PDB file of C-alpha atoms in Angstrom:
ATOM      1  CA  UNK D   8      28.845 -41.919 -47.027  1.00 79.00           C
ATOM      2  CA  UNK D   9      28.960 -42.403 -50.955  1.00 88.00           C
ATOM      3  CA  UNK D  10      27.476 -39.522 -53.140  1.00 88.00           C
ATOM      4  CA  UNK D  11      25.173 -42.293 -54.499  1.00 92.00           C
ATOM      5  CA  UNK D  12      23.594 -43.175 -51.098  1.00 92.00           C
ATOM      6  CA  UNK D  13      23.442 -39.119 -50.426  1.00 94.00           C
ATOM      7  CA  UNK D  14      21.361 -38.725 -53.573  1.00 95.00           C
ATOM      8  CA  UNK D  15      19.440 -41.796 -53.060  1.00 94.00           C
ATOM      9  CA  UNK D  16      18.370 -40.865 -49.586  1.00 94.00           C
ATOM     10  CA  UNK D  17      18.431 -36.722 -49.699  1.00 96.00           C
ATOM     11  CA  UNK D  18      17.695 -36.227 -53.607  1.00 96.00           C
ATOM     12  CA  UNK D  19      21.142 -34.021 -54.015  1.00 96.00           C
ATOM     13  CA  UNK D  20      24.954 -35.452 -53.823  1.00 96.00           C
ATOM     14  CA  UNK D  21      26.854 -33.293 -50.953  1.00 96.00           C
ATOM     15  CA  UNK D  22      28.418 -31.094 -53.238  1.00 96.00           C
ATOM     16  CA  UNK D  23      25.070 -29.627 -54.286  1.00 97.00           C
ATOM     17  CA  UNK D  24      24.089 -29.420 -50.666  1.00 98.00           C
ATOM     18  CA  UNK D  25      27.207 -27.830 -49.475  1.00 98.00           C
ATOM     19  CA  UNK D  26      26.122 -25.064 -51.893  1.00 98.00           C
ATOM     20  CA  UNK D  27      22.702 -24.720 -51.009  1.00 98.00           C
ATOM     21  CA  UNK D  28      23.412 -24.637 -46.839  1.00 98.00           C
ATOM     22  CA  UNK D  29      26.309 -22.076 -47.692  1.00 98.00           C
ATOM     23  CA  UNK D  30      23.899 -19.846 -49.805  1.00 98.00           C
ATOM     24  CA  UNK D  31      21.508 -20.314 -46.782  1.00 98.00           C
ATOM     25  CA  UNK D  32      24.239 -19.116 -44.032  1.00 98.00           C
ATOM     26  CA  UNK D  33      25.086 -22.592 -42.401  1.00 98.00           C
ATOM     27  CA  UNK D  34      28.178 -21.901 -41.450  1.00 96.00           C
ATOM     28  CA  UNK D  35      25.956 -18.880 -38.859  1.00 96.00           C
ATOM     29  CA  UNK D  36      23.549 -21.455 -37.699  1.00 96.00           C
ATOM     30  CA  UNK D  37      22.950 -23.872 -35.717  1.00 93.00           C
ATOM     31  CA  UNK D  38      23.461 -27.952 -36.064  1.00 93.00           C
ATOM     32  CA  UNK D  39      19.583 -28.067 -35.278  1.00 94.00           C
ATOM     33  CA  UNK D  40      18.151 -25.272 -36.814  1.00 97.00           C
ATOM     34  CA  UNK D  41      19.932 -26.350 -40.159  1.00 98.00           C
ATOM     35  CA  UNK D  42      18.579 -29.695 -39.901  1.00 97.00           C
ATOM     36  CA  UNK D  43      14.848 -28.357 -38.953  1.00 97.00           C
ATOM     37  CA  UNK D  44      15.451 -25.891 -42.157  1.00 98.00           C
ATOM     38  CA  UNK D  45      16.424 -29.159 -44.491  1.00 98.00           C
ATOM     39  CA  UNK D  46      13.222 -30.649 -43.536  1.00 97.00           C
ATOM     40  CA  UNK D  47      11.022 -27.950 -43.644  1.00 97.00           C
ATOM     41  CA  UNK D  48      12.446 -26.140 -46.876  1.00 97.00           C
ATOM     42  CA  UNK D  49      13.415 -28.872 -48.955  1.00 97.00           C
ATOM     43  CA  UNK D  50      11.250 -31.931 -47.414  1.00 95.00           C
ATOM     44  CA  UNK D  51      14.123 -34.356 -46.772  1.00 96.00           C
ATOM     45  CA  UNK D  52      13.360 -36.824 -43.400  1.00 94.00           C
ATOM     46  CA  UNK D  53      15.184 -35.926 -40.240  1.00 94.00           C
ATOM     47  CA  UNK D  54      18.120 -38.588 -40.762  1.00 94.00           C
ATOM     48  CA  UNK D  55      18.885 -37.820 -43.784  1.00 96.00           C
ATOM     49  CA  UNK D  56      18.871 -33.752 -42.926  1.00 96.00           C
ATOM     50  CA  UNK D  57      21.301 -35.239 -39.755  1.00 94.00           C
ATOM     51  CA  UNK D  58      23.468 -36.591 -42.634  1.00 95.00           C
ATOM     52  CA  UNK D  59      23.697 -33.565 -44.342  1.00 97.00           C
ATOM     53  CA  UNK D  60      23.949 -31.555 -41.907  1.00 96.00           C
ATOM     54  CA  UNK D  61      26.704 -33.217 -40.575  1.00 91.00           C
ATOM     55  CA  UNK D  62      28.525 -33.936 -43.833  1.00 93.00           C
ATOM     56  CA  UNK D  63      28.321 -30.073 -44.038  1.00 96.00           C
ATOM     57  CA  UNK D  64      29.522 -29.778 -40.493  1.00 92.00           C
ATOM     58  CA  UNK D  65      32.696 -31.908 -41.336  1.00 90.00           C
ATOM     59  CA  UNK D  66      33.219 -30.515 -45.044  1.00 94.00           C
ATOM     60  CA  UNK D  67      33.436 -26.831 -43.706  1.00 95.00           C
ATOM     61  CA  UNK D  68      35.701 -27.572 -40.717  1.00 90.00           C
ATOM     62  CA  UNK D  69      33.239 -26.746 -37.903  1.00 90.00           C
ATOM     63  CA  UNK D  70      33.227 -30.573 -36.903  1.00 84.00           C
ATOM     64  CA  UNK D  71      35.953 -32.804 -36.302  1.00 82.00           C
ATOM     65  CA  UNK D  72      35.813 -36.430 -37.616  1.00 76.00           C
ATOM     66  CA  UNK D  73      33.712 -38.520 -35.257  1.00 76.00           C
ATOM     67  CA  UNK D  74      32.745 -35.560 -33.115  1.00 79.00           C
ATOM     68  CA  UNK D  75      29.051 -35.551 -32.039  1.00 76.00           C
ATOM     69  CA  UNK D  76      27.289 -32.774 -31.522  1.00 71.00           C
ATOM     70  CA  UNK D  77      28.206 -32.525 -27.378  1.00 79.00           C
ATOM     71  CA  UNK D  78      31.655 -33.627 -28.261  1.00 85.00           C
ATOM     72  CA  UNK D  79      33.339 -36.827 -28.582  1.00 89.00           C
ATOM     73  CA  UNK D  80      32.404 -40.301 -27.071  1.00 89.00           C
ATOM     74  CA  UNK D  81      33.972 -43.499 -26.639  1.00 91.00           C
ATOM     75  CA  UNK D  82      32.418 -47.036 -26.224  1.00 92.00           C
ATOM     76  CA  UNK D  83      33.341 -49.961 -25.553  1.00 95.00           C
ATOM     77  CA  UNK D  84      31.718 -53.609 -24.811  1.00 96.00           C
ATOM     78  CA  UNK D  85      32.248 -56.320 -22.732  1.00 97.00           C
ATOM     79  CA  UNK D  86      30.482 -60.097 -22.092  1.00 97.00           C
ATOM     80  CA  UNK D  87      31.084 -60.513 -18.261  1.00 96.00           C
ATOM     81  CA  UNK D  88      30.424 -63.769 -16.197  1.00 96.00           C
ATOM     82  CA  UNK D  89      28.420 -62.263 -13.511  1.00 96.00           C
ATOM     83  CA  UNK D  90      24.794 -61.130 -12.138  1.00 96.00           C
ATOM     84  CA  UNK D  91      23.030 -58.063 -13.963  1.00 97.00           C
ATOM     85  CA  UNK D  92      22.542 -56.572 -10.337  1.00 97.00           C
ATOM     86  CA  UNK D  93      26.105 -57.719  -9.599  1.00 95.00           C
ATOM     87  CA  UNK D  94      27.473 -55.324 -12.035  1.00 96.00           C
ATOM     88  CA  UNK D  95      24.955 -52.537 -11.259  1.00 96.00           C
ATOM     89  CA  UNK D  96      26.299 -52.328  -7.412  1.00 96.00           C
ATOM     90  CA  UNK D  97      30.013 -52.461  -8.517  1.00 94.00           C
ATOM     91  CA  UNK D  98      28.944 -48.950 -10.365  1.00 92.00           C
ATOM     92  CA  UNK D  99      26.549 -47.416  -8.294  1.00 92.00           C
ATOM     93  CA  UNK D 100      27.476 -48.527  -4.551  1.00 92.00           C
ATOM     94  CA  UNK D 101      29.928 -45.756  -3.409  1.00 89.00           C
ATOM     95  CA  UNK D 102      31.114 -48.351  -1.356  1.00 91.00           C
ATOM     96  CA  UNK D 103      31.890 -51.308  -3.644  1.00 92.00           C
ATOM     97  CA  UNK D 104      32.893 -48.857  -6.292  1.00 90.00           C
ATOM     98  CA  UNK D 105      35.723 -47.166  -3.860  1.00 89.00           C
ATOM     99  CA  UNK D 106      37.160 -50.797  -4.492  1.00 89.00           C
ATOM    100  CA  UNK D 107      38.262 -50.831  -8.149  1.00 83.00           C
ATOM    101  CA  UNK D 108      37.561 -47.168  -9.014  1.00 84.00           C
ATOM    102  CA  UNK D 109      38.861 -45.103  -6.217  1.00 86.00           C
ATOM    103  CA  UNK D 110      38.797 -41.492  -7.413  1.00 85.00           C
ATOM    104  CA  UNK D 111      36.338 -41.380  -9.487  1.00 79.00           C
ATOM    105  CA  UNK D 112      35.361 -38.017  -9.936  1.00 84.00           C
ATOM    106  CA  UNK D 113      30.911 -39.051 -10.750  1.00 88.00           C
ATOM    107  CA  UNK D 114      27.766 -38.834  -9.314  1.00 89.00           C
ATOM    108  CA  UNK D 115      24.616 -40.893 -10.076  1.00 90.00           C
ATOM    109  CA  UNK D 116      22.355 -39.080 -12.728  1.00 91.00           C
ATOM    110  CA  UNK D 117      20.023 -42.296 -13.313  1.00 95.00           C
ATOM    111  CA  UNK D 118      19.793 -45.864 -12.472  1.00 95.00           C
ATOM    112  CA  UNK D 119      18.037 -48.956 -12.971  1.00 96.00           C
ATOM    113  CA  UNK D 120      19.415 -51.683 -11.141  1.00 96.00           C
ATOM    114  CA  UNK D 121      20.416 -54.748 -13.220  1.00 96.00           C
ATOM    115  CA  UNK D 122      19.289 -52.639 -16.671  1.00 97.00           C
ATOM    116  CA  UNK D 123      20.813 -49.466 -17.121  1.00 97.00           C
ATOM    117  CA  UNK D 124      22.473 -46.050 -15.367  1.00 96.00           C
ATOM    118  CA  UNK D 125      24.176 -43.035 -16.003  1.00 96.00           C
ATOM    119  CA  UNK D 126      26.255 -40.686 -14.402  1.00 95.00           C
ATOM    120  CA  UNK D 127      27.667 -37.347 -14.577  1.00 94.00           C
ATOM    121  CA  UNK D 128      31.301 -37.083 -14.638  1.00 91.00           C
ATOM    122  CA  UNK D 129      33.051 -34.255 -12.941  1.00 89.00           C
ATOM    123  CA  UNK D 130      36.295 -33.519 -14.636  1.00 84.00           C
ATOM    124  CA  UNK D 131      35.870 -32.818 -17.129  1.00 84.00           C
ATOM    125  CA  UNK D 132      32.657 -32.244 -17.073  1.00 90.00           C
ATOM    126  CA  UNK D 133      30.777 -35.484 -19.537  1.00 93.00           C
ATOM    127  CA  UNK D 134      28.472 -38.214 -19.465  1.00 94.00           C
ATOM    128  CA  UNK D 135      28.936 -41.896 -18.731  1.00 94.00           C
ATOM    129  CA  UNK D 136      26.183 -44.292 -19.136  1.00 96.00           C
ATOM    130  CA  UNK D 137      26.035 -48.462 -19.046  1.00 97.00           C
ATOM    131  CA  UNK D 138      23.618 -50.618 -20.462  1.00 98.00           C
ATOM    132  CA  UNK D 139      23.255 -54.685 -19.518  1.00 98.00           C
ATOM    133  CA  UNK D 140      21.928 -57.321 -21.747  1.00 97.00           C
ATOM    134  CA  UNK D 141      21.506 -60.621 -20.577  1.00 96.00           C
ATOM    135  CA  UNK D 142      23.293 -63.593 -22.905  1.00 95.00           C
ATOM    136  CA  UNK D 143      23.217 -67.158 -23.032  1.00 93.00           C
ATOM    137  CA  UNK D 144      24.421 -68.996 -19.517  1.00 93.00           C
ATOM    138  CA  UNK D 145      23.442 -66.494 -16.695  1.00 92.00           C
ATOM    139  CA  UNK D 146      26.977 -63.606 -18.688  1.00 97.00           C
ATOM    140  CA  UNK D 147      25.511 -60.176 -19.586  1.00 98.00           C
ATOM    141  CA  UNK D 148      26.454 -58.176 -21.819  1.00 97.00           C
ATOM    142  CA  UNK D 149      28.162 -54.785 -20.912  1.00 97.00           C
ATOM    143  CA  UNK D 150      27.861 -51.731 -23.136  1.00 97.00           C
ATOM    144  CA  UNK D 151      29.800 -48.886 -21.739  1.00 96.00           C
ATOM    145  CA  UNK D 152      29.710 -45.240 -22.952  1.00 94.00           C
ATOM    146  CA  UNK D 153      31.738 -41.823 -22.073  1.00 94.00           C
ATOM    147  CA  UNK D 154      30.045 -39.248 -24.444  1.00 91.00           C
ATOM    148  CA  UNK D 155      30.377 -35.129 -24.134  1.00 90.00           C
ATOM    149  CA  UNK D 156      33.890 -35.579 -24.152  1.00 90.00           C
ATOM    150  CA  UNK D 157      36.072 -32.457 -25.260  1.00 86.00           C
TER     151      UNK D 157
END
């Protein structure tokens, strides 16, 4: 993010905000409680203390680049020529699954057949989640996500 965005959005370029949060301990606290304190003490909205808090995160070393705050994720998408509820069984029916994902190490959290589901993944321990969004000519589209990633 530029400096002039920062200020236009926060009211202070990073610089001045790596200053402040350091005065304030940031580098001892918490991802939220630093981002509560940003609102509450100096009356920026909640994204833009998530930017800063962040841009602190990354500028002091305690975050690596693209690292959320559970870890890393990955995501990818995919337009696929078959049924929402298709693609929700090939995930979520042990038995179809088995087929083209034979070891996979994940459990159900959540599902919505033909919409959405999520799972928790065993080893190592993370998150994988799908989405489906229907497109033009009966394809849907796939968004796939592994997040909490170490």
């Amino acid at each position: 993010m530029t400096d002039s965005a920062m200020v236009r959005g926060s009211g202070k370029p990073l610089g001045e905000w790596l200053a402040i949060l350091d005065a304030w301990g940031a580098r001892e606290r918490k991802h939220p409680d630093t981002a509560r304190w940003l609102v509450s003490e100096h009356g920026i909205g909640g994204w833009w203390a998530q930017s800063v808090t962040v841009g602190y995160e990354k500028a002091r070393g305690m975050r690596a680049m693209h690292q959320a705050p559970g870890g890393f994720a990955v995501s990818v998408s995919r337009t696929i020529a078959a049924s929402a509820d298709r693609i929700s069984d090939a995930f979520t029916d042990p038995t179809l699954r088995v087929e083209w994902f034979p070891d996979a190490p994940i459990s159900v959290w959540t599902a919505n057949r033909g919409r959405s589901a999520r799972f928790d993944w065993d080893d190592p321990p993370s998150r994988v989640g799908y989405n489906l969004i229907p497109k033009d000519g009966g394809r849907i589209l796939l968004a796939l996500g592994h997040e909490k990633l170490p």
